[in-house]
Tab-separated table of C-alpha atoms (C1' of nucleotides) and ligand atoms in Angstrom:
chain	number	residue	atom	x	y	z
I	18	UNK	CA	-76.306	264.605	184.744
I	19	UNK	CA	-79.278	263.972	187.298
I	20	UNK	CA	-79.062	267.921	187.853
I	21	UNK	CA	-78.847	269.002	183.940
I	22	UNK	CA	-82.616	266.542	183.305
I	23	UNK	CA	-83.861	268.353	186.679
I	24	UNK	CA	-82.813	271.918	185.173
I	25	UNK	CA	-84.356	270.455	181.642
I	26	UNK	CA	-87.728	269.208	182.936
I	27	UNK	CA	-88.103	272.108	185.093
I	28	UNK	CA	-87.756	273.903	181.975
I	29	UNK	CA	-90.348	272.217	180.323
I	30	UNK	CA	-92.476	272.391	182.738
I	31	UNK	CA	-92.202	275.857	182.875
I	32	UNK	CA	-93.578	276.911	179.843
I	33	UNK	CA	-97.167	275.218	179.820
I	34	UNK	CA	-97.907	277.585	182.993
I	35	UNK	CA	-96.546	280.597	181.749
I	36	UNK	CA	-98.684	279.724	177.966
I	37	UNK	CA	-101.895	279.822	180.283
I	38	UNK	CA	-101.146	282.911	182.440
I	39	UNK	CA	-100.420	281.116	185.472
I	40	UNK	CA	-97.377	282.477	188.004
I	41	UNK	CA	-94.854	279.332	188.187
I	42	UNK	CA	-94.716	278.383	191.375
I	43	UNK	CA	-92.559	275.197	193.270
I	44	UNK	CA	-96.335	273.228	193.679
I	45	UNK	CA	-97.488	273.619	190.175
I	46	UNK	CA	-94.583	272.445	188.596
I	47	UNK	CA	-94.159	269.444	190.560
I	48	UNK	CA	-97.945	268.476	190.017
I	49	UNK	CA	-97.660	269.417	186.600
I	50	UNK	CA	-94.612	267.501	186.341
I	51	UNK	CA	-96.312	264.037	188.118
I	52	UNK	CA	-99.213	264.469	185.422
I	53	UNK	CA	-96.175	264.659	182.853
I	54	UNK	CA	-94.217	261.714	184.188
I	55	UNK	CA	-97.448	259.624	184.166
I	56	UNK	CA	-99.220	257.236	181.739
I	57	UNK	CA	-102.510	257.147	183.310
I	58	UNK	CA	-104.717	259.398	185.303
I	59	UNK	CA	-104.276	260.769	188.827
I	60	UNK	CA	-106.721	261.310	191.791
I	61	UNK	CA	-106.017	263.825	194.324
I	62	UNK	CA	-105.066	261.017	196.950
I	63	UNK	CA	-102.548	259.636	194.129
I	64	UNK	CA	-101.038	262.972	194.218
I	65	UNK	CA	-101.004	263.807	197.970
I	66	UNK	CA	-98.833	260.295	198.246
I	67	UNK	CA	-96.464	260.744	195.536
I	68	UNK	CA	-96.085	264.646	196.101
I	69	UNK	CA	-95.060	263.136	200.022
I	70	UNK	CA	-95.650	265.922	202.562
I	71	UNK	CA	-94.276	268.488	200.072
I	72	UNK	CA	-97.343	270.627	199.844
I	73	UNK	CA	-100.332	271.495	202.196
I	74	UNK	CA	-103.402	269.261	201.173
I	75	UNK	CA	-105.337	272.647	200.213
I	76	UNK	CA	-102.499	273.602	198.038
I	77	UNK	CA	-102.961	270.553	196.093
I	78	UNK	CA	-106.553	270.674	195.529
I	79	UNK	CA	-106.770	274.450	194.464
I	80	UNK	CA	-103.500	273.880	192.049
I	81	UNK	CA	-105.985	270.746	190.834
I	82	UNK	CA	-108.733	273.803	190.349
I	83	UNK	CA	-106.836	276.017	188.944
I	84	UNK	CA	-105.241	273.527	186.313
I	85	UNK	CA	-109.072	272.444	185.662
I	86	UNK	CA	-110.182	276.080	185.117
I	87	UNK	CA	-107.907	276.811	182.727
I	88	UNK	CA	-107.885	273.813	180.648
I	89	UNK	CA	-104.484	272.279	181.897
I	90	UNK	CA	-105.970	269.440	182.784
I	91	UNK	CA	-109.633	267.482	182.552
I	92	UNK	CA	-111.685	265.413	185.147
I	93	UNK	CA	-112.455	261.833	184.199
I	94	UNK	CA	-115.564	261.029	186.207
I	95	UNK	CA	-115.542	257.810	188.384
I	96	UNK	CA	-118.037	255.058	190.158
I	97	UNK	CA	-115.926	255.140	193.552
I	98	UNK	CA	-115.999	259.077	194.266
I	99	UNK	CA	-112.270	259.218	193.076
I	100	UNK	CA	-112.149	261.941	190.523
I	101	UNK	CA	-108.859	261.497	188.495
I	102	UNK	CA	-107.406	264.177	186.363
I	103	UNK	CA	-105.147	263.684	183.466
I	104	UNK	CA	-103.477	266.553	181.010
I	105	UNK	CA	-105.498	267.910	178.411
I	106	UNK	CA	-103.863	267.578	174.681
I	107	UNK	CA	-106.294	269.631	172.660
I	108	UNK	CA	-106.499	273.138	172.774
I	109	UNK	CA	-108.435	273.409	175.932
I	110	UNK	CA	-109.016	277.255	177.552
I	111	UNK	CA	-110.342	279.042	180.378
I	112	UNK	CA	-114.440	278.198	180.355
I	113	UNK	CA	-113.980	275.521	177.123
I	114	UNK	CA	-112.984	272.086	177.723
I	115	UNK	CA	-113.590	270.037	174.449
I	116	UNK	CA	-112.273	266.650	174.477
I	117	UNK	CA	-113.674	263.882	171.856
I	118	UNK	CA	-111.588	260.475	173.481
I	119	UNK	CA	-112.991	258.278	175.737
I	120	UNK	CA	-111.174	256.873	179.137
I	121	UNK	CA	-110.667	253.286	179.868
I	122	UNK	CA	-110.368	252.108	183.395
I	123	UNK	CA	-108.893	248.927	183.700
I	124	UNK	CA	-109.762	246.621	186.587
I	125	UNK	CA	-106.750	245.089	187.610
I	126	UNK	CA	-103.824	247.795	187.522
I	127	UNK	CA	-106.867	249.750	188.353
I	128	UNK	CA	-105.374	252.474	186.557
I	129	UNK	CA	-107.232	255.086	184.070
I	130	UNK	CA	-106.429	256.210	180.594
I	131	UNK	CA	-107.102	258.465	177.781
I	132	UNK	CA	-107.968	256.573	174.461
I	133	UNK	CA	-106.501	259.720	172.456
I	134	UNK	CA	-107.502	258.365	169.760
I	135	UNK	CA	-110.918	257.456	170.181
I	136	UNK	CA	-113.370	259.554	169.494
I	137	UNK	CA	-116.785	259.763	171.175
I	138	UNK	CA	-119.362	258.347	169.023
I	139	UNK	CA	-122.453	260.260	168.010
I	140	UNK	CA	-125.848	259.826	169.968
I	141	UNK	CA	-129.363	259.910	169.096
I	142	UNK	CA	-130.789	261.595	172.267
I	143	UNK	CA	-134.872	261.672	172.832
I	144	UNK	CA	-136.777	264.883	171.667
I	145	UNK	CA	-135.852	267.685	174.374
I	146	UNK	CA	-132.489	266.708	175.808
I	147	UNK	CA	-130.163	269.362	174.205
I	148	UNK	CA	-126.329	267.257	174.965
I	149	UNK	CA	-122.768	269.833	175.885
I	150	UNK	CA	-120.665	266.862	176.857
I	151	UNK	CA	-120.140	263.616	176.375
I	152	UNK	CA	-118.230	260.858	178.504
I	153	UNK	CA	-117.624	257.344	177.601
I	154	UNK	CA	-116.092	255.243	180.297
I	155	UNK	CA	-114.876	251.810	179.085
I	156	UNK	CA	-114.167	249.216	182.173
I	157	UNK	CA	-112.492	246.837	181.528
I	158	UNK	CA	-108.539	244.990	181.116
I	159	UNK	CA	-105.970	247.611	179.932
I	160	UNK	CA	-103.197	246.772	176.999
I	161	UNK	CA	-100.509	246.248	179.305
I	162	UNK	CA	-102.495	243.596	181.583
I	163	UNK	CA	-103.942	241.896	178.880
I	164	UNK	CA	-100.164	241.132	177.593
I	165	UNK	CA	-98.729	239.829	181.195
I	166	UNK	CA	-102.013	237.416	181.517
I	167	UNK	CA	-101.610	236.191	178.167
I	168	UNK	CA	-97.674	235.251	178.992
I	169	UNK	CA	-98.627	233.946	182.752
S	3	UNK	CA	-157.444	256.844	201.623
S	4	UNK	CA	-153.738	257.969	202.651
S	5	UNK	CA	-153.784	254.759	204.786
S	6	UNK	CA	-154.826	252.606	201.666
S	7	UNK	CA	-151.691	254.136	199.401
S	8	UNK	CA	-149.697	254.231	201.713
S	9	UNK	CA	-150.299	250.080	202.240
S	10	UNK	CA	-150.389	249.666	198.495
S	11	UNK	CA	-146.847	250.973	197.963
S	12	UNK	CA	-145.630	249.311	201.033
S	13	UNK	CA	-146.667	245.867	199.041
S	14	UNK	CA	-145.253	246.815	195.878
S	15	UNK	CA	-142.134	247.239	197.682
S	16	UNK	CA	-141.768	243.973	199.400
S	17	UNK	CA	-142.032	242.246	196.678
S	18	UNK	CA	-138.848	243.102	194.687
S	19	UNK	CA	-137.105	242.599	197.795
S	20	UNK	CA	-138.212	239.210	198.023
S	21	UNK	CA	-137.582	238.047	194.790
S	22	UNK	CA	-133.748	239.149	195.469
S	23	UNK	CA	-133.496	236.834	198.448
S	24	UNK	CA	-133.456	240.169	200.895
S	25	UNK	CA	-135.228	239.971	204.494
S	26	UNK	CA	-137.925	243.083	204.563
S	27	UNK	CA	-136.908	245.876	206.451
S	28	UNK	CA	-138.164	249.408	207.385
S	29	UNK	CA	-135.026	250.705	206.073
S	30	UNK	CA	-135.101	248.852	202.705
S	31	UNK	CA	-138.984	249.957	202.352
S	32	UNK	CA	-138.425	253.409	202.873
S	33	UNK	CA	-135.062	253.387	200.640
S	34	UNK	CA	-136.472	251.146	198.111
S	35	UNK	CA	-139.535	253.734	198.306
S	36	UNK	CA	-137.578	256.716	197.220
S	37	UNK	CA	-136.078	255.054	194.289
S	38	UNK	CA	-139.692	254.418	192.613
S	39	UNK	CA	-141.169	257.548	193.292
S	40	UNK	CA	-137.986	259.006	191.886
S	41	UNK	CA	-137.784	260.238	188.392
S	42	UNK	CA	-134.006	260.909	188.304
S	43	UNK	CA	-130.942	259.007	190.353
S	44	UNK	CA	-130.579	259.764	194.247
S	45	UNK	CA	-126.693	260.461	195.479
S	46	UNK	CA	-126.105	258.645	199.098
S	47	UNK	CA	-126.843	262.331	200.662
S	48	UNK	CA	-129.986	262.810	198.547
S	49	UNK	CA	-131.296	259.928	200.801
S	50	UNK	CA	-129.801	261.137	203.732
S	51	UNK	CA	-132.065	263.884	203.014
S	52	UNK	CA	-135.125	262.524	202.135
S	53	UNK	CA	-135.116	260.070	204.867
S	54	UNK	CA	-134.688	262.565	207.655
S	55	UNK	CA	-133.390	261.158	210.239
S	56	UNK	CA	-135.109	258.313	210.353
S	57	UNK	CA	-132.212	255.937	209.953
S	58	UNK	CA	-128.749	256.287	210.729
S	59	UNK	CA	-126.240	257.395	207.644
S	60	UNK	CA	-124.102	253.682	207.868
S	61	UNK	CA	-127.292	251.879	207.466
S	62	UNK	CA	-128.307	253.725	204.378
S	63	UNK	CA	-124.673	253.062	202.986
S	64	UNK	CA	-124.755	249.607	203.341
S	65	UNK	CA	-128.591	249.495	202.166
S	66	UNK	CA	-127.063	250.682	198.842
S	67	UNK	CA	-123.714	247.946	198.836
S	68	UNK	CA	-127.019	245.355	199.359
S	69	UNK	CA	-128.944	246.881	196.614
S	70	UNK	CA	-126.128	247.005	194.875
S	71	UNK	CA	-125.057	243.336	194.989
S	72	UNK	CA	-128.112	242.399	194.683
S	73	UNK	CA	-128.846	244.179	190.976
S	74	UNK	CA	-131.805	246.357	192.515
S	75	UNK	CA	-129.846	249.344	191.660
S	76	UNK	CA	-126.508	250.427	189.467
S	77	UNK	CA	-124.292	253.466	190.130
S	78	UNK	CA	-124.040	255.870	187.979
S	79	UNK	CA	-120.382	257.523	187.830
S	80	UNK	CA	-119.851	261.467	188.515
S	81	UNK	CA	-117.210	263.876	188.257
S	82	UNK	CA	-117.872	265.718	191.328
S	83	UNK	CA	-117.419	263.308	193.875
S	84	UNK	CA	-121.205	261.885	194.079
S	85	UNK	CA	-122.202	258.600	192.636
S	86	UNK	CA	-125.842	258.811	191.949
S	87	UNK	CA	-127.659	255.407	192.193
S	88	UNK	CA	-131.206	254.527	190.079
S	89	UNK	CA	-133.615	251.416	189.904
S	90	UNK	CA	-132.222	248.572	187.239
S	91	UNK	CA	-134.812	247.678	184.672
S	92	UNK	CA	-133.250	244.738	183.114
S	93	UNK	CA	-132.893	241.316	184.716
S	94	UNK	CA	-129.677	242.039	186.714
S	95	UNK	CA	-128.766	240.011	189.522
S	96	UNK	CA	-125.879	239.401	192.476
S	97	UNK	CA	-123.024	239.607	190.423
S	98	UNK	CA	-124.104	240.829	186.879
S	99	UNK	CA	-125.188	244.626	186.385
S	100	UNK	CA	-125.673	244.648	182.443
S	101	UNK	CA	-127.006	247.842	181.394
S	102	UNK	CA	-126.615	249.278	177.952
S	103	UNK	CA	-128.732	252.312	178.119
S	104	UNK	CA	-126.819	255.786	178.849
S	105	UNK	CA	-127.096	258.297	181.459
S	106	UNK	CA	-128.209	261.999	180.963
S	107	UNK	CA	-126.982	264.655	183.670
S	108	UNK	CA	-128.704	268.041	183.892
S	109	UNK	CA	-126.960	270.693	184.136
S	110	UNK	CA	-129.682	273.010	184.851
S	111	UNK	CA	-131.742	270.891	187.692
S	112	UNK	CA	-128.897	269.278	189.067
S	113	UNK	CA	-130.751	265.895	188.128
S	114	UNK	CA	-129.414	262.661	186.527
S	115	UNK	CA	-131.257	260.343	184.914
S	116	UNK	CA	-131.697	256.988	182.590
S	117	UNK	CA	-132.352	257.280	179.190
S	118	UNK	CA	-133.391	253.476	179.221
S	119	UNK	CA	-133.881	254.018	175.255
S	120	UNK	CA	-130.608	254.901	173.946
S	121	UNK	CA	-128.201	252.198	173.504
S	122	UNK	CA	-124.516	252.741	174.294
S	123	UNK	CA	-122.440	252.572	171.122
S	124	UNK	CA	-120.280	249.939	169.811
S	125	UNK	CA	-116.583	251.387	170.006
S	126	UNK	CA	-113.206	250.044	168.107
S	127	UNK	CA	-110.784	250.064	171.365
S	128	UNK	CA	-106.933	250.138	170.338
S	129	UNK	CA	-105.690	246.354	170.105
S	130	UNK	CA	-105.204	244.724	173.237
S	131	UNK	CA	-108.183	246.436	175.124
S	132	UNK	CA	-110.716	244.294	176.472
S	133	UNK	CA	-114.103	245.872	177.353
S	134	UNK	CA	-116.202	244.588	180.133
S	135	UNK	CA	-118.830	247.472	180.556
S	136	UNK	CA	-119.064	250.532	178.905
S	137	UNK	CA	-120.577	253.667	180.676
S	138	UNK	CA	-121.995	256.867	178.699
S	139	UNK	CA	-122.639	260.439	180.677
S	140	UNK	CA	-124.340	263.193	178.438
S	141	UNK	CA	-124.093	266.324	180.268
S	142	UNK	CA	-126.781	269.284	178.438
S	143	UNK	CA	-129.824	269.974	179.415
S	144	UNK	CA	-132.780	267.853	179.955
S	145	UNK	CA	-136.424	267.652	178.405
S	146	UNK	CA	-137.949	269.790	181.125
S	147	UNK	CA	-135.619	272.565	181.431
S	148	UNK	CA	-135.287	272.770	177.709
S	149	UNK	CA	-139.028	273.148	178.296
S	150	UNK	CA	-139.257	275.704	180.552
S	151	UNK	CA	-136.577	278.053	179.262
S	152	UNK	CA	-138.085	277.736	176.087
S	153	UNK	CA	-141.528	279.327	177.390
S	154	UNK	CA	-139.830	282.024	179.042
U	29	DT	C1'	-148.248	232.221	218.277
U	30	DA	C1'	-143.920	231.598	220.485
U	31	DC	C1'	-139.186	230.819	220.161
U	32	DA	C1'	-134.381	230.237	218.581
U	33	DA	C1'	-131.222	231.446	215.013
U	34	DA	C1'	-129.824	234.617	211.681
U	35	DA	C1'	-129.718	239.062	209.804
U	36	DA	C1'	-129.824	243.911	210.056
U	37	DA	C1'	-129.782	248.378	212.518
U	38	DG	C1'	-127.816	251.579	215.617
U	39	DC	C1'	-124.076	253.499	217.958
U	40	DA	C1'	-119.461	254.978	218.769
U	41	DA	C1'	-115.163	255.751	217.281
U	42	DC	C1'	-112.384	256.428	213.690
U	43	DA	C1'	-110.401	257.621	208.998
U	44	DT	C1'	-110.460	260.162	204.901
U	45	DA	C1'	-111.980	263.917	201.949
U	46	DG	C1'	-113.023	268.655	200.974
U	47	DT	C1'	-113.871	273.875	202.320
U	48	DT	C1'	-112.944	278.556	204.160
U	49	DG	C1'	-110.655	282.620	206.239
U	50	DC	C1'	-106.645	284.635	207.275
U	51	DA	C1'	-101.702	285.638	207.997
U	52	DA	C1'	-97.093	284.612	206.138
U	53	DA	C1'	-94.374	283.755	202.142
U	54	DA	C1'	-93.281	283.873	197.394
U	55	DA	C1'	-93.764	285.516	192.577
U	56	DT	C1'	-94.370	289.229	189.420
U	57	DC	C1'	-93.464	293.500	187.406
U	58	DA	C1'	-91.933	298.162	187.211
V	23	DT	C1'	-84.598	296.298	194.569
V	24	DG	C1'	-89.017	297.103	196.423
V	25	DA	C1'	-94.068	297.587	196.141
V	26	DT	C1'	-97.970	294.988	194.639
V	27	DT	C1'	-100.301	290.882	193.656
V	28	DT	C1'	-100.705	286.126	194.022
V	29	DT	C1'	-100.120	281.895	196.222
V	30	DT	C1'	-99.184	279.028	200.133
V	31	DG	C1'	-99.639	277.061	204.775
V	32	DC	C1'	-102.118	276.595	208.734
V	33	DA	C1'	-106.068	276.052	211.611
V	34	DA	C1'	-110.538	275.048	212.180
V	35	DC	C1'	-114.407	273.143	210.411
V	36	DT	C1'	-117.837	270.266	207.640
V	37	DA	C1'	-118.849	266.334	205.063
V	38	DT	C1'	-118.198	261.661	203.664
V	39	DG	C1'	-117.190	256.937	204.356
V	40	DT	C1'	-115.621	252.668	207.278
V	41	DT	C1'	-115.402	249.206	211.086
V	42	DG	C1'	-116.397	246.559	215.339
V	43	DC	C1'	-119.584	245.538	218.501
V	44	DT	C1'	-124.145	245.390	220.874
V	45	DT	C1'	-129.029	245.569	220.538
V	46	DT	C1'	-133.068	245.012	217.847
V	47	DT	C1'	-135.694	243.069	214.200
V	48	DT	C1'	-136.768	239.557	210.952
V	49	DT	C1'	-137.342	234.934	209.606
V	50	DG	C1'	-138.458	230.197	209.659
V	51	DT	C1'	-139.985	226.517	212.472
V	52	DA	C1'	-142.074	224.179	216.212
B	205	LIG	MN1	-108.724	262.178	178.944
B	206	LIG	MN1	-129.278	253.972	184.651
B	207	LIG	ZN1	-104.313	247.539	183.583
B	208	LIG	ZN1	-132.915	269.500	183.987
DNA sequence: TACAAAAAAGCAACATAGTTGCAAAAATCA
DNA sequence: TGATTTTTGCAACTATGTTGCTTTTTTGTA
C-alpha cells in the first residue's frame, strides 16, 4: 500500500517535469513533490530541513532556479529576506510568468499563501511609470488561525 | 559655503531624531543623511556602500531595527533577497507603521521607490482572512527611464 | 563645565545564506 | 548498451546577518 502511493505520486510527479522539458531526476521530484504535498509557500531553508541531508545545498537552490525559469514555480517576495516559492497554476513558461492572485502571509502560523482566487486589482500609476508586474502582499491572520482563536 | 550646508543638514537631521526619543549619533546623522538625499529606497548594503567604511556593518543593522521601531523608516519587501528601506511620511511611530501608498521597483535602474500618491486598493479576502497591512510592488519601468529610452 | 549613568558603537566570533568551478555520477537518446 | 549531455556533489569562497562583551559616546544633572 505505502509502496503502490510512492509508485503513484512518483508518477505524478513525473509528468509536470517531463511537460516542461526538464530530465527527471531523484532531487526534482522530491522538491517538486514537497511543493505538491504543501498548502502554503516554501523558502529555501524550509526545503533544506524537510528535504533532510538528501541533497547538496547547491542542488537545491539551482533545482529552485530552474523550476523558476521555466515557470514551475513563482517567487513570493518577502520583508525578512526569505524568498518563498510556491507552484504556479496558470500557464506559466520559460521567460513569462503571469500570475493575477495575491499572497497572504499570516502572522502567527507565519505561513504564506496564494489567494488563487484573488485577482490583483487595477492601479492608476503617475504619468511615466510603465507597470510589468504586480504584487500584493496581504499580512495579516490566515483562515485556519482565525478559526482556532475564535474556539480558544 | 560647504561648511554652512554641510551644518544646515546636520540640523535638519537632529531634529527628527529627537522628536522620536533617539540620542544623536554620528551614525544616525550620517544614516539618517542618506535617506533624505535619497530619491529611491537604500538596501542594508546600499548603505554599507555609501557610508564607506566609516561605521562598522552591525551598527548600521541595528541603526535600521532603531529606525525601524521607531517609524523613521518602513521596509519595503523584495524578491531577491534585499529589503530596501525609505523615509515614512505619515505620522508613524514605535509600534505602528501605517502606510497605504505602494511601492514602484525599476527594473531598468535597479531603483525602488514610493509612490506616496497611489493608494493601495481595497481587496475582498476569502472569508475568514483578516488583513492587518497590505503591501503593493509594481515592477515596470520608472518615469526616468521611460524618459530616457524614449529620447533615444 | 564636569561628572556619573545610560546608551550606542566597535570588535570578535559565530551562524546562515548564496555563488562558482570542476570532477564524478546519472539521465537521455540513439 | 554505450556515447553524449545534463545534473549532482563537493570544495572553496563571498556575502549577509546575529550575539556577547568591552570601550566610547551621549545625555542629563550637579
Ligand atoms: Mn502565488
Ligand atoms: Mn514607501
Ligand atoms: Zn496562519
Ligand atoms: Zn528606473
Amino acid at each position: 500500500m505505502a509502496v503502490r502511493k510512492q509508485i503513484e505520486s512518483s508518477l505524478s510527479v513525473q509528468e509536470p517535469l517531463k511537460r516542461k522539458g526538464l530530465s527527471v531526476t531523484d532531487s526534482r521530484k522530491k522538491i517538486l513533490q514537497l511543493f505538491m504535498q504543501q498548502k502554503g509557500a516554501l523558502s529555501h531553508g524550509d526545503i533544506e530541513k524537510k528535504a533532510g541531508a538528501t541533497f547538496d545545498r547547491v542542488t537545491i537552490y539551482r533545482t529552485l532556479q530552474t523550476f523558476l525559469d521555466k515557470g514551475i514555480i513563482h517567487a513570493i517576495p518577502s520583508s525578512d529576506n526569505a524568498v518563498r516559492y510556491a507552484l504556479c497554476q496558470d500557464e506559466c513558461g520559460p521567460g513569462h510568468h503571469h500570475h493575477q492572485h495575491i499572497h497572504f502571509i499570516c502572522g502567527r502560523c507565519k505561513q504564506t499563501f496564494c489567494l488563487d482566487d484573488i485577482v490583483t486589482p487595477d492601479l492608476h500609476l503617475p504619468k511615466g511609470y510603465q507597470s510589468q508586474e504586480i504584487d500584493v502582499l496581504v499580512k495579516g491572520t490566515c483562515k485556519q488561525c482565525s478559526a482556532t482563536s475564535k474556539r480558544a
